[in-house]
mmCIF file of C-alpha atoms in Angstrom:
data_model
loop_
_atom_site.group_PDB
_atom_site.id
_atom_site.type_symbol
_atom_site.label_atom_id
_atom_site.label_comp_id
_atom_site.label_asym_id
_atom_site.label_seq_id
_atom_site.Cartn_x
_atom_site.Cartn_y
_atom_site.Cartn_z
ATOM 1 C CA UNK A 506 -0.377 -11.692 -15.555
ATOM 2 C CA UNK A 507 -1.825 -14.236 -18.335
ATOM 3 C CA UNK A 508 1.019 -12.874 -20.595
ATOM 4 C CA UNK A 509 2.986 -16.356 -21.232
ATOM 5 C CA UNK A 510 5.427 -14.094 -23.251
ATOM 6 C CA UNK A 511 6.167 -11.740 -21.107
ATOM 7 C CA UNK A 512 4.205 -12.521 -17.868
ATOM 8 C CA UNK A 513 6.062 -9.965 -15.478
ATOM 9 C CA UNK A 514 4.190 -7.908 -12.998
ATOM 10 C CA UNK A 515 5.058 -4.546 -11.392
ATOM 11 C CA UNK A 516 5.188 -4.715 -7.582
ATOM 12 C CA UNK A 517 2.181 -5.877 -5.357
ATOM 13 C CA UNK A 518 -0.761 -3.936 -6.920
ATOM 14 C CA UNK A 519 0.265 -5.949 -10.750
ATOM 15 C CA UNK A 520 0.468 -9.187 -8.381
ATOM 16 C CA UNK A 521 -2.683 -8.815 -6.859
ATOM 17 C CA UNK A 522 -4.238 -7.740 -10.243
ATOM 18 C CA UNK A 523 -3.338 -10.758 -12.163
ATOM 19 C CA UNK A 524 -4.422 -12.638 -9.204
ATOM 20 C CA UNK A 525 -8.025 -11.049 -9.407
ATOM 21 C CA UNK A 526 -7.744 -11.350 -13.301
ATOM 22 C CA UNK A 527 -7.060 -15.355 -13.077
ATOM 23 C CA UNK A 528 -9.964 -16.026 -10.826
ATOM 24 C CA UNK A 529 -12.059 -14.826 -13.472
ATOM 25 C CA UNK A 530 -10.663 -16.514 -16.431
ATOM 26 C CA UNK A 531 -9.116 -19.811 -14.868
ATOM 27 C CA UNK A 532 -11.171 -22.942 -15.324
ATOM 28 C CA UNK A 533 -9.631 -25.708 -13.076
ATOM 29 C CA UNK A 534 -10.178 -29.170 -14.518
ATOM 30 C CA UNK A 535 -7.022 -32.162 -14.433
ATOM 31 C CA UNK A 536 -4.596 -33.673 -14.813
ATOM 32 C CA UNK A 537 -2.914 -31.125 -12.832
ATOM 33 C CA UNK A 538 0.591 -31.302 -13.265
ATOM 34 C CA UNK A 539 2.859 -28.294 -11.321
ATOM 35 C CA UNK A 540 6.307 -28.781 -11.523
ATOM 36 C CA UNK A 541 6.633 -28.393 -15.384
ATOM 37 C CA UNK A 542 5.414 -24.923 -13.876
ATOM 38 C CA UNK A 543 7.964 -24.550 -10.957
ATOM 39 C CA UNK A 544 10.847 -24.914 -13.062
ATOM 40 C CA UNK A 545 10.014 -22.745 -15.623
ATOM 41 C CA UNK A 546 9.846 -20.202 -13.146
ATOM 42 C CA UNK A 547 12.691 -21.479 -11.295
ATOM 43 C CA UNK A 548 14.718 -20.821 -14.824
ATOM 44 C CA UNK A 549 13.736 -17.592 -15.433
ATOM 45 C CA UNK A 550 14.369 -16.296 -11.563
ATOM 46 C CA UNK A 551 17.918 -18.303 -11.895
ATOM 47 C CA UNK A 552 18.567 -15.868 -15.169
ATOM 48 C CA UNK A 553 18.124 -12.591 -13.198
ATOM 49 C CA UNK A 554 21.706 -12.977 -11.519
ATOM 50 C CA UNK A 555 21.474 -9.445 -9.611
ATOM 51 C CA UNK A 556 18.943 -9.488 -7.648
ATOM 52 C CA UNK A 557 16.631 -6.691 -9.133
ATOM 53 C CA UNK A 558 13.604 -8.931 -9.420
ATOM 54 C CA UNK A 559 11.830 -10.936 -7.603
ATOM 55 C CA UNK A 560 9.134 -14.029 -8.610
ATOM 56 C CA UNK A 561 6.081 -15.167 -7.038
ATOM 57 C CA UNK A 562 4.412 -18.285 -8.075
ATOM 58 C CA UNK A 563 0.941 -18.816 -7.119
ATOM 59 C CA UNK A 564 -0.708 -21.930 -7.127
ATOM 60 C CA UNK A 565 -3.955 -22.001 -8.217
ATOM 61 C CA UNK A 566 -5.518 -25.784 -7.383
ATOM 62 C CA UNK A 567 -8.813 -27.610 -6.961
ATOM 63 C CA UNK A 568 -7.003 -30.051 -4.353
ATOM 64 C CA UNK A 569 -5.737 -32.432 -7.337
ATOM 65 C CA UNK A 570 -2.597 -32.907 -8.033
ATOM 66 C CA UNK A 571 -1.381 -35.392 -10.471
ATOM 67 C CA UNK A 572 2.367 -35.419 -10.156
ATOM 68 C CA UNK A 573 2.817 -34.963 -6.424
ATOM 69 C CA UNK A 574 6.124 -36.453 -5.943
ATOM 70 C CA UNK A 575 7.313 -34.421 -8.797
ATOM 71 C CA UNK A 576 6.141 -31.323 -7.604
ATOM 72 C CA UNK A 577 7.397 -31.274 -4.009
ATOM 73 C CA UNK A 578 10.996 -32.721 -5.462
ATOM 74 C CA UNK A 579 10.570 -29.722 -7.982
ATOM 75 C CA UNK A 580 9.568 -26.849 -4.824
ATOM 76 C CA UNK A 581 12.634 -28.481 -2.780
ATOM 77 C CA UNK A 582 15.061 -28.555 -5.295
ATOM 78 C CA UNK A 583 14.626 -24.479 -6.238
ATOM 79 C CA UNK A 584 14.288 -23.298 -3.014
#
């Protein structure tokens, strides 16, 4: 939602909405670097131990991705 304190969303519409809002305001430019990203989110999802959440992580990219390796070892290793 652009909130990095408290960057929760409620259900699809607040999804969708910071989706719309970050296509506005996101300027892509390198190095890209995701999977400091994917386990941050990763840690908070692993705190919610009952199930009443869930997280979605969208990637956002230009096609350039400077720590590949790191980021599919990262995406493998949470799921």
């Amino acid at each position: 939602n652009g909130d990095a304190d408290n960057p929760a969303c409620s259900g699809i519409e607040g999804v969708l909405e910071a989706y719309h809002r970050s296509l506005r305001s996101v300027q892509l430019y390198g190095p890209t670097n995701f999977a400091p990203v994917v386990n941050h989110v990763a840690r908070s999802a692993a705190a919610v131990l009952d199930g009443s959440q869930y997280f979605v992580l969208l990637i956002i990219t230009d096609g350039v991705i400077s720590d590949m390796a790191q980021t599919k070892e990262a995406i493998v290793n949470v799921s």
